[in-house]
CSV table of C-alpha atoms in Angstrom, one decimal:
chain,number,residue,atom,x,y,z
A,17,MET,CA,-0.2,0.0,0.0
A,18,PRO,CA,1.2,3.4,-0.7
A,19,GLU,CA,2.4,5.5,2.4
A,20,VAL,CA,0.0,7.9,3.6
A,21,PHE,CA,1.1,11.8,4.9
A,22,ASP,CA,-0.9,14.6,6.3
A,23,THR,CA,0.3,17.0,3.2
A,24,ILE,CA,2.7,16.5,0.2
A,25,ILE,CA,4.9,19.1,-1.1
A,26,ILE,CA,5.3,18.8,-4.6
A,27,GLY,CA,8.7,21.0,-5.4
A,28,ALA,CA,11.8,21.8,-3.1
A,29,GLY,CA,12.4,25.5,-3.9
A,30,LEU,CA,12.5,27.9,-1.1
A,31,SER,CA,8.8,28.1,-1.1
A,32,GLY,CA,8.2,24.5,-0.7
A,33,LEU,CA,11.0,23.9,1.8
A,34,THR,CA,9.5,26.9,4.2
A,35,THR,CA,5.9,25.6,4.0
A,36,THR,CA,7.5,22.1,5.0
A,37,LYS,CA,9.3,23.5,7.7
A,38,TYR,CA,6.1,25.1,9.5
A,39,LEU,CA,4.1,22.2,8.9
A,40,LYS,CA,6.6,19.8,10.5
A,41,ASP,CA,6.7,22.5,13.3
A,42,ALA,CA,2.9,21.9,13.7
A,43,ASN,CA,3.5,18.0,14.0
A,44,ILE,CA,2.0,17.9,10.1
A,45,SER,CA,3.5,14.6,8.7
A,46,THR,CA,4.7,15.9,5.3
A,47,LEU,CA,6.6,14.7,2.1
A,48,ILE,CA,8.4,16.7,-0.3
A,49,LEU,CA,8.6,15.3,-3.9
A,50,GLU,CA,11.3,16.9,-5.8
A,51,ALA,CA,12.0,16.0,-9.6
A,52,SER,CA,15.4,16.4,-9.9
A,53,ASP,CA,18.6,15.4,-7.6
A,54,ILE,CA,19.0,18.8,-5.9
A,55,PRO,CA,16.9,21.3,-4.0
A,56,GLY,CA,16.4,25.0,-4.4
A,57,GLY,CA,14.5,25.3,-7.4
A,58,ARG,CA,16.0,28.1,-9.8
A,59,LEU,CA,19.1,28.7,-7.0
A,60,ARG,CA,21.7,27.3,-8.7
A,61,SER,CA,25.4,27.9,-8.3
A,62,ILE,CA,28.3,26.9,-9.8
A,63,GLU,CA,31.6,26.8,-7.8
A,64,ASN,CA,34.6,28.8,-9.4
A,65,LYS,CA,37.5,28.8,-6.8
A,66,ASP,CA,36.6,30.4,-3.9
A,67,ASN,CA,33.8,32.2,-5.6
A,68,SER,CA,30.6,30.7,-7.4
A,69,PHE,CA,28.4,31.7,-10.8
A,70,GLU,CA,24.8,32.0,-10.2
A,71,PHE,CA,22.4,30.9,-12.5
A,72,GLY,CA,19.4,32.0,-10.7
A,73,GLY,CA,19.0,34.2,-7.6
A,74,THR,CA,21.9,36.5,-7.3
A,75,TYR,CA,21.7,38.3,-4.7
A,76,ILE,CA,19.4,39.6,-2.1
A,77,GLY,CA,17.8,43.0,-1.1
A,78,HIS,CA,18.6,45.1,1.8
A,79,HIS,CA,15.0,44.4,3.3
A,80,TYR,CA,14.9,40.7,2.6
A,81,HIS,CA,14.3,40.1,6.2
A,82,ARG,CA,13.1,36.6,5.8
A,83,PHE,CA,16.1,35.5,3.9
A,84,GLN,CA,18.3,37.4,6.0
A,85,ASN,CA,17.1,35.4,9.2
A,86,LEU,CA,16.8,32.3,7.4
A,87,ALA,CA,20.6,32.9,6.2
A,88,LYS,CA,21.9,34.1,9.8
A,89,GLU,CA,20.1,30.8,11.4
A,90,LEU,CA,21.8,28.2,9.0
A,91,ASN,CA,25.0,29.8,9.8
A,92,LEU,CA,25.6,31.0,6.3
A,93,THR,CA,28.0,33.9,5.6
A,94,THR,CA,26.3,37.0,3.9
A,95,ILE,CA,28.5,39.6,2.0
A,96,ASP,CA,27.7,43.2,1.2
A,97,VAL,CA,27.2,43.2,-2.7
A,98,THR,CA,27.2,47.1,-2.9
A,99,PRO,CA,30.7,46.9,-4.2
A,100,LEU,CA,29.5,44.9,-6.9
A,101,ILE,CA,26.3,46.2,-7.6
A,102,SER,CA,28.1,49.3,-8.2
A,103,PHE,CA,29.8,48.2,-11.6
A,104,PHE,CA,26.4,47.4,-12.9
A,105,LYS,CA,26.2,50.9,-13.7
A,106,LYS,CA,29.3,51.1,-15.7
A,107,GLN,CA,27.4,49.4,-18.8
A,108,ASP,CA,27.8,50.4,-22.4
A,109,LEU,CA,25.1,49.9,-25.0
A,110,VAL,CA,24.5,47.7,-28.0
A,111,ILE,CA,21.8,48.9,-30.3
A,112,ASN,CA,21.4,47.0,-33.6
A,113,LYS,CA,25.0,45.7,-33.3
A,114,LYS,CA,26.5,49.2,-32.9
A,115,LEU,CA,28.3,49.5,-29.5
A,116,ILE,CA,27.5,53.1,-27.9
A,117,HIS,CA,29.2,54.3,-25.0
A,118,GLN,CA,26.7,55.2,-22.5
A,119,ASP,CA,28.0,59.0,-22.1
A,120,ASP,CA,27.1,59.0,-25.6
A,121,TRP,CA,23.6,57.9,-25.2
A,122,GLU,CA,21.8,61.2,-24.3
A,123,ASN,CA,23.1,62.7,-27.5
A,124,HIS,CA,23.0,59.9,-29.8
A,125,LYS,CA,21.0,59.7,-33.2
A,126,GLU,CA,19.4,56.4,-32.1
A,127,ASN,CA,17.7,58.1,-28.6
A,128,THR,CA,14.6,59.5,-29.8
A,129,LEU,CA,13.1,60.0,-26.1
A,130,ASP,CA,12.1,63.1,-24.9
A,131,LYS,CA,14.2,65.6,-23.2
A,132,ASP,CA,13.8,64.8,-19.6
A,133,LEU,CA,14.4,61.0,-20.5
A,134,LYS,CA,17.3,61.3,-22.6
A,135,SER,CA,20.1,60.9,-20.2
A,136,ILE,CA,18.4,57.8,-18.6
A,137,LEU,CA,19.9,54.4,-19.9
A,138,PRO,CA,17.5,52.1,-21.2
A,139,TRP,CA,18.2,49.4,-18.7
A,140,ASN,CA,16.7,51.9,-16.5
A,141,LEU,CA,14.1,53.6,-18.6
A,142,HIS,CA,11.1,51.3,-17.4
A,143,ARG,CA,12.1,51.3,-13.7
A,144,ILE,CA,12.2,55.3,-13.5
A,145,ILE,CA,8.6,55.7,-15.4
A,146,LEU,CA,6.9,53.2,-13.2
A,147,GLU,CA,8.8,54.7,-10.2
A,148,LYS,CA,7.1,58.3,-11.5
A,149,TYR,CA,3.6,57.1,-12.6
A,150,ASN,CA,3.0,54.0,-10.5
A,151,PRO,CA,-0.7,54.7,-8.8
A,152,PHE,CA,0.0,52.1,-6.0
A,153,ASP,CA,2.1,53.0,-3.1
A,154,SER,CA,2.2,49.5,-1.8
A,155,PRO,CA,2.3,45.8,-3.4
A,156,GLU,CA,-1.0,44.9,-1.4
A,157,ALA,CA,-2.7,48.1,-3.1
A,158,CYS,CA,-2.1,46.7,-6.6
A,159,LEU,CA,-4.2,43.5,-5.9
A,160,THR,CA,-7.2,45.2,-4.4
A,161,SER,CA,-7.9,48.1,-6.8
A,162,GLY,CA,-10.3,48.6,-9.8
A,163,THR,CA,-7.5,49.3,-11.9
A,164,LYS,CA,-7.4,47.8,-15.7
A,165,ASP,CA,-4.8,45.1,-15.8
A,166,GLN,CA,-3.8,46.3,-19.1
A,167,SER,CA,-0.8,45.6,-21.1
A,168,MET,CA,2.2,47.8,-20.5
A,169,LYS,CA,2.4,49.0,-24.2
A,170,ASP,CA,-1.4,50.3,-23.7
A,171,TRP,CA,0.0,51.8,-20.3
A,172,LEU,CA,2.8,53.7,-21.9
A,173,GLN,CA,0.9,54.5,-24.7
A,174,SER,CA,-1.6,56.3,-22.5
A,175,LEU,CA,1.1,58.4,-20.9
A,176,GLY,CA,2.0,59.6,-24.7
A,177,PHE,CA,5.2,57.7,-25.5
A,178,ASP,CA,5.0,56.5,-29.1
A,179,ASP,CA,6.1,53.0,-30.5
A,180,GLN,CA,9.7,53.9,-31.4
A,181,GLN,CA,10.0,55.3,-27.4
A,182,ILE,CA,8.5,52.1,-26.0
A,183,LYS,CA,10.9,50.0,-27.7
A,184,TYR,CA,14.0,51.2,-25.7
A,185,ILE,CA,11.4,52.1,-22.5
A,186,TYR,CA,10.3,48.0,-22.7
A,187,GLY,CA,11.8,46.4,-25.4
A,188,MET,CA,15.3,45.6,-24.6
A,189,ASN,CA,16.1,42.2,-23.1
A,190,LEU,CA,13.0,42.1,-21.2
A,191,SER,CA,13.3,40.4,-17.4
A,192,TYR,CA,9.4,40.1,-17.9
A,193,GLY,CA,7.6,39.0,-21.1
A,194,THR,CA,8.8,39.3,-24.5
A,195,ASP,CA,7.5,42.7,-25.4
A,196,ALA,CA,5.6,45.5,-23.9
A,197,ASP,CA,2.2,43.7,-25.6
A,198,SER,CA,2.9,40.5,-23.5
A,199,ILE,CA,3.1,41.9,-20.0
A,200,SER,CA,0.9,42.7,-17.5
A,201,SER,CA,1.2,46.5,-16.2
A,202,LEU,CA,-0.3,45.4,-13.0
A,203,GLN,CA,2.6,42.8,-12.5
A,204,LEU,CA,5.3,45.3,-13.6
A,205,MET,CA,3.5,48.0,-10.6
A,206,HIS,CA,3.4,45.4,-8.5
A,207,ARG,CA,7.0,44.5,-8.5
A,208,ALA,CA,7.9,48.3,-8.5
A,209,SER,CA,5.9,49.1,-5.6
A,210,PHE,CA,7.9,46.4,-3.7
A,211,SER,CA,11.4,47.8,-5.2
A,212,ASN,CA,10.3,50.9,-3.7
A,213,ARG,CA,9.6,49.5,-0.1
A,214,GLN,CA,13.2,48.0,-0.4
A,215,LYS,CA,14.4,51.6,-1.0
A,216,SER,CA,16.1,52.8,2.7
A,217,GLU,CA,18.8,55.3,3.6
A,218,SER,CA,21.2,52.7,4.2
A,219,LYS,CA,24.2,52.4,2.0
A,220,VAL,CA,23.9,48.9,1.5
A,221,ILE,CA,22.0,47.7,-1.6
A,222,GLY,CA,21.9,43.7,-0.6
A,223,PHE,CA,23.6,40.6,-0.1
A,224,THR,CA,24.8,37.4,-1.7
A,225,LEU,CA,26.1,34.1,0.3
A,226,LEU,CA,29.7,33.7,0.4
A,227,GLU,CA,28.9,29.5,0.1
A,228,GLY,CA,26.9,30.2,-3.0
A,229,MET,CA,23.1,30.6,-2.9
A,230,ASN,CA,22.0,27.3,-3.5
A,231,GLU,CA,23.6,26.3,-0.3
A,232,LEU,CA,20.7,27.7,1.3
A,233,ALA,CA,18.3,25.2,0.4
A,234,ASN,CA,20.7,22.4,0.9
A,235,ARG,CA,21.1,23.5,4.8
A,236,TYR,CA,17.7,24.5,5.0
A,237,ILE,CA,16.8,20.5,4.5
A,238,ASP,CA,19.6,19.3,6.9
A,239,HIS,CA,19.1,21.8,9.8
A,240,PHE,CA,14.9,21.3,9.9
A,241,ASN,CA,15.8,17.3,9.3
A,242,LEU,CA,12.9,17.7,6.3
A,243,ASN,CA,11.4,15.0,4.9
A,244,ILE,CA,12.3,14.8,1.1
A,245,LEU,CA,12.6,12.5,-1.9
A,246,PHE,CA,14.7,13.2,-5.0
A,247,ASN,CA,14.5,12.0,-8.5
A,248,ASN,CA,10.6,11.8,-8.0
A,249,ARG,CA,8.7,13.6,-10.9
A,250,VAL,CA,5.1,13.8,-10.1
A,251,ASN,CA,3.0,13.0,-13.2
A,252,LYS,CA,-0.2,12.4,-11.9
A,253,ILE,CA,-2.8,13.4,-9.2
A,254,VAL,CA,-6.1,11.6,-8.7
A,255,LYS,CA,-8.6,12.3,-5.8
A,256,GLU,CA,-9.7,8.6,-3.7
A,257,LYS,CA,-12.5,9.6,-1.5
A,258,SER,CA,-10.8,11.6,1.4
A,259,LEU,CA,-7.3,11.1,-0.1
A,260,PHE,CA,-4.8,12.1,-3.1
A,261,SER,CA,-3.0,9.8,-4.8
A,262,VAL,CA,0.2,10.8,-6.1
A,263,SER,CA,2.3,8.8,-9.1
A,264,CYS,CA,5.4,9.8,-9.9
A,265,GLU,CA,7.2,9.0,-13.5
A,266,ASN,CA,9.5,6.4,-11.9
A,267,GLY,CA,6.4,4.2,-10.3
A,268,ASN,CA,6.4,5.6,-6.7
A,269,GLU,CA,2.8,6.6,-5.6
A,270,PHE,CA,2.1,8.4,-2.1
A,271,ARG,CA,-1.3,9.4,-0.9
A,272,ALA,CA,-2.3,12.4,1.4
A,273,GLU,CA,-5.0,14.4,2.4
A,274,ARG,CA,-3.4,17.7,1.2
A,275,ILE,CA,-1.2,18.6,-1.6
A,276,VAL,CA,0.9,21.7,-1.8
A,277,LEU,CA,1.9,23.1,-5.5
A,278,THR,CA,5.1,24.8,-5.7
A,279,CYS,CA,6.0,24.0,-9.0
A,280,ALA,CA,6.7,26.4,-11.8
A,281,PRO,CA,2.7,27.1,-12.9
A,282,SER,CA,3.5,26.4,-16.4
A,283,THR,CA,4.7,22.7,-15.7
A,284,LEU,CA,1.2,21.5,-14.3
A,285,LYS,CA,0.7,20.9,-18.1
A,286,ASN,CA,2.9,17.9,-17.3
A,287,ILE,CA,1.0,16.4,-14.5
A,288,THR,CA,-2.5,14.6,-15.1
A,289,PHE,CA,-5.1,16.0,-12.7
A,290,ASP,CA,-8.5,13.9,-12.6
A,291,ASP,CA,-11.9,15.8,-12.6
A,292,HIS,CA,-12.5,15.9,-8.9
A,293,SER,CA,-9.0,17.5,-8.3
A,294,LYS,CA,-8.9,19.8,-10.9
A,295,ASP,CA,-10.2,23.3,-10.2
A,296,GLN,CA,-9.9,26.5,-11.7
A,297,ARG,CA,-6.8,27.7,-10.3
A,298,ILE,CA,-5.2,24.7,-11.6
A,299,GLN,CA,-6.5,25.4,-15.3
A,300,PHE,CA,-5.6,28.9,-15.1
A,301,ALA,CA,-2.0,28.4,-13.5
A,302,SER,CA,-1.3,25.6,-16.4
A,303,GLU,CA,-2.0,28.2,-18.9
A,304,LEU,CA,0.6,31.0,-17.1
A,305,GLN,CA,4.2,31.7,-18.7
A,306,SER,CA,7.7,31.2,-17.7
A,307,GLN,CA,10.2,33.8,-18.6
A,308,PRO,CA,12.3,32.8,-21.9
A,309,MET,CA,15.6,32.7,-20.6
A,310,PHE,CA,19.0,31.4,-21.6
A,311,GLN,CA,22.4,32.2,-19.6
A,312,ILE,CA,25.8,31.1,-20.6
A,313,HIS,CA,29.0,31.6,-18.3
A,314,PHE,CA,32.5,31.7,-20.2
A,315,LYS,CA,35.8,33.2,-19.0
A,316,HIS,CA,38.2,35.4,-20.5
A,317,LYS,CA,41.8,34.6,-21.7
A,318,LYS,CA,42.6,38.4,-21.7
A,319,ASN,CA,41.2,41.7,-20.9
A,320,PHE,CA,39.5,42.1,-23.8
A,321,TRP,CA,37.8,45.5,-22.8
A,322,GLU,CA,41.1,47.3,-22.4
A,323,GLN,CA,41.9,46.8,-26.2
A,324,ASP,CA,38.8,48.5,-27.4
A,325,GLY,CA,37.8,50.9,-24.8
A,326,PHE,CA,34.4,49.8,-23.7
A,327,SER,CA,32.8,48.7,-20.5
A,328,PRO,CA,33.3,44.7,-19.7
A,329,ALA,CA,29.8,45.1,-19.0
A,330,ILE,CA,27.0,45.5,-22.1
A,331,PHE,CA,23.6,45.8,-22.4
A,332,SER,CA,21.6,45.1,-25.9
A,333,ASN,CA,18.9,44.0,-28.0
A,334,GLU,CA,21.1,41.8,-29.5
A,335,TYR,CA,21.6,37.8,-28.9
A,336,LEU,CA,24.0,38.5,-26.7
A,337,GLY,CA,21.7,40.0,-23.9
A,338,MET,CA,23.0,41.5,-21.0
A,339,CYS,CA,26.6,40.4,-20.7
A,340,TYR,CA,28.5,41.6,-17.7
A,341,PRO,CA,31.5,40.4,-15.6
A,342,VAL,CA,31.3,38.3,-12.8
A,343,ARG,CA,33.3,40.0,-9.9
A,344,ASN,CA,35.2,38.3,-6.8
A,345,LYS,CA,33.1,38.6,-4.1
A,346,ILE,CA,35.7,39.4,-1.7
A,347,ASP,CA,37.7,41.6,-4.1
A,348,PRO,CA,35.2,43.5,-6.4
A,349,GLU,CA,37.8,44.9,-8.4
A,350,GLU,CA,39.0,41.4,-10.0
A,351,ILE,CA,36.8,40.0,-13.0
A,352,ILE,CA,36.7,36.2,-12.6
A,353,GLY,CA,34.5,35.3,-15.3
A,354,PHE,CA,31.3,36.9,-17.4
A,355,THR,CA,27.7,35.8,-17.8
A,356,ALA,CA,25.4,36.4,-21.0
A,357,TRP,CA,21.8,36.7,-19.7
A,358,VAL,CA,19.3,36.5,-23.0
A,359,MET,CA,15.6,37.2,-22.1
A,360,GLY,CA,12.6,38.0,-23.9
A,361,GLN,CA,12.4,37.4,-27.6
A,362,LYS,CA,15.5,37.1,-28.5
A,363,ALA,CA,15.6,34.0,-25.8
A,364,LEU,CA,12.7,32.7,-27.6
A,365,ASP,CA,14.4,32.3,-30.9
A,366,LEU,CA,17.3,30.7,-28.9
A,367,ILE,CA,14.9,28.0,-27.4
A,368,LYS,CA,13.9,26.6,-30.6
A,369,LEU,CA,17.6,25.7,-31.2
A,370,SER,CA,19.8,22.9,-29.9
A,371,GLN,CA,21.8,24.2,-26.9
A,372,ALA,CA,25.0,24.0,-28.5
A,373,ASP,CA,23.5,26.1,-31.5
A,374,ALA,CA,22.3,28.5,-29.2
A,375,CYS,CA,25.8,29.1,-27.6
A,376,SER,CA,27.2,29.5,-30.6
A,377,VAL,CA,24.8,32.2,-31.7
A,378,ILE,CA,25.7,34.2,-28.3
A,379,ILE,CA,29.3,33.7,-28.9
A,380,ASN,CA,29.4,34.6,-32.3
A,381,ASN,CA,26.9,37.6,-31.8
A,382,LEU,CA,29.3,38.9,-29.0
A,383,GLN,CA,32.5,38.5,-31.2
A,384,GLU,CA,31.1,39.8,-34.4
A,385,ILE,CA,30.1,43.1,-32.3
A,386,ARG,CA,33.1,43.3,-30.2
A,387,PRO,CA,35.7,42.2,-32.3
A,388,SER,CA,38.3,42.5,-28.9
A,389,MET,CA,36.4,39.5,-27.8
A,390,ARG,CA,37.6,36.8,-31.0
A,391,ASN,CA,40.3,34.3,-29.4
A,392,ALA,CA,39.5,36.0,-26.0
A,393,ILE,CA,36.7,33.9,-24.6
A,394,GLU,CA,36.0,30.5,-23.6
A,395,LEU,CA,32.5,29.0,-22.5
A,396,THR,CA,32.3,27.1,-19.6
A,397,HIS,CA,28.7,26.6,-18.2
A,398,LEU,CA,25.2,26.7,-19.9
A,399,ASN,CA,21.7,27.3,-18.7
A,400,ALA,CA,18.8,27.0,-20.4
A,401,TRP,CA,15.7,27.2,-18.0
A,402,SER,CA,13.3,27.0,-20.9
A,403,HIS,CA,14.6,23.6,-22.2
A,404,GLU,CA,14.3,21.9,-18.3
A,405,LYS,CA,11.2,20.3,-18.4
A,406,ASP,CA,10.8,21.1,-14.5
A,407,PHE,CA,10.5,24.8,-15.3
A,408,LEU,CA,10.0,25.5,-18.7
A,409,GLY,CA,11.7,29.1,-18.3
A,410,GLY,CA,12.4,31.2,-15.5
A,411,TRP,CA,10.1,33.0,-13.2
A,412,THR,CA,6.4,33.3,-13.9
A,413,TYR,CA,5.1,36.4,-15.8
A,414,PHE,CA,1.5,37.4,-16.5
A,415,LYS,CA,-0.2,38.3,-19.4
A,416,PRO,CA,-2.4,41.6,-19.4
A,417,ASN,CA,-5.8,40.5,-17.4
A,418,GLN,CA,-4.0,37.9,-15.8
A,419,PHE,CA,-2.3,39.1,-12.9
A,420,LEU,CA,-5.5,40.3,-11.0
A,421,LYS,CA,-7.6,37.3,-12.0
A,422,TRP,CA,-4.8,34.7,-10.6
A,423,HIS,CA,-4.7,36.5,-7.4
A,424,LYS,CA,-8.4,36.4,-7.1
A,425,LEU,CA,-8.9,33.2,-7.7
A,426,LEU,CA,-6.0,32.1,-4.9
A,427,GLN,CA,-8.2,34.2,-2.5
A,428,SER,CA,-11.6,32.8,-3.6
A,429,GLU,CA,-11.3,29.1,-4.4
A,430,LYS,CA,-10.3,26.8,-1.3
A,431,SER,CA,-9.6,23.0,-1.5
A,432,ASN,CA,-7.4,20.8,0.0
A,433,ILE,CA,-5.1,21.8,-3.0
A,434,PHE,CA,-2.5,25.0,-2.0
A,435,PHE,CA,-0.4,26.7,-4.3
A,436,SER,CA,2.8,28.3,-2.8
A,437,GLY,CA,5.2,30.3,-4.8
A,438,GLU,CA,6.8,33.9,-5.5
A,439,HIS,CA,3.7,33.8,-8.6
A,440,ALA,CA,1.4,33.7,-5.1
A,441,SER,CA,3.3,36.0,-2.9
A,442,ILE,CA,1.2,39.3,-1.8
A,443,SER,CA,3.9,41.5,-0.4
A,444,SER,CA,7.1,40.6,-1.8
A,445,ARG,CA,9.0,39.3,-5.0
A,446,GLY,CA,11.8,37.1,-5.9
A,447,ILE,CA,13.1,35.1,-3.1
A,448,GLU,CA,11.9,36.8,0.0
A,449,GLY,CA,8.4,36.6,-2.2
A,450,ALA,CA,9.2,33.0,-2.3
A,451,ILE,CA,9.8,32.5,1.7
A,452,GLU,CA,6.4,34.9,2.1
A,453,SER,CA,4.3,32.5,0.1
A,454,GLY,CA,5.9,29.6,1.7
A,455,GLU,CA,4.5,30.9,5.3
A,456,LYS,CA,1.6,32.0,4.1
A,457,THR,CA,0.5,28.8,2.5
A,458,ALA,CA,1.5,27.1,5.9
A,459,ASN,CA,-0.9,29.1,7.6
A,460,GLU,CA,-3.8,28.7,5.0
A,461,LEU,CA,-3.5,24.9,5.3
A,462,LEU,CA,-3.1,24.9,9.3
A,463,ASN,CA,-6.2,26.9,9.3
A,464,SER,CA,-8.2,24.8,7.2
A,465,ILE,CA,-7.5,21.9,9.7
A,466,HIS,CA,-8.6,23.6,13.0
């Protein structure tokens, strides 16, 4: 007979681990089923001498108090990333295969923005505009408003921006969506409100972990003695009287009174649900999208930036995406490698290729635009989240009319199936949002019992 638990948590990201920890504290028998052989979800670190390349979460905001408290409890070493982040301001531009010094952008012929925005670099434009025109003073307010959940393009057009200007404001290597038409302006306002709340008078911008970000998940499991099975990818959930039957691809089967879904919403399409356990939230979540994202790490054989006079970091609308130097956590002046983050539409193009061909496109694009990189770089790692069955991309993004509807569904529909993850958080985003959501889900589940 399959083993029976009070609750089965599907996914060992931070939200799943947090949910499990709080349930365990309340003496609820739990089992985490993780599809891969490592915990942490999109926390993935590649060790490099005394440093680490990060494929997922890279740093923690100054006011990520949940994360900081957890790191302290797990005896992890936090490092102030302010010196590292300061280098992000020293990026140059690539637009239509042309390298542009950031100091030349304000008066460049490609810059069609109005006078008060001409001096703002493209990677900051939408943040500045959201900060100025965002009608919400808190993330929570975004979820209770009657504001129309329109596209970012429609919202920018309502402010008077034309199509060419919108391409620079929200059209270059996007973190959310593939273009301004594809993303909910309400989601970006929610994110901007959270970022605004993070601001403080402190000079410290945020932190990272000396041991690598994925060590948080490893220690989490050991420290709290969480019950977890790796390499158990769930492919079927069926309601049988008062219990759910959970089947895995490897043939394992378990039963539980309650299910917590912490996996990426887009991957729910890979799980078969019967008619009794399938509700509106599951159907809606399976239609959500994961951010198209392709990443490569490479090392440099020589300081090519000293040869061409451009910054080591560049931001582009090309297949090289945002290419920036990875710096020594202890000595930020030292560059130990490079990461190219390709997002949005360009990432969608790369996803259609094999991983090897996609890497070649990025490297060739870099060397074509920046000849000083020829024979100066060597690929070391790649990470194509969209190629991975358990993610199908990066973080969840919401199309117009999806963001508010999703949160209303979470509040209105109740059953013994629960959702946890950054996509279900109310007040926070990123890693802090995942932990917040885990706490919230555990409380909701415990309240449903009592």
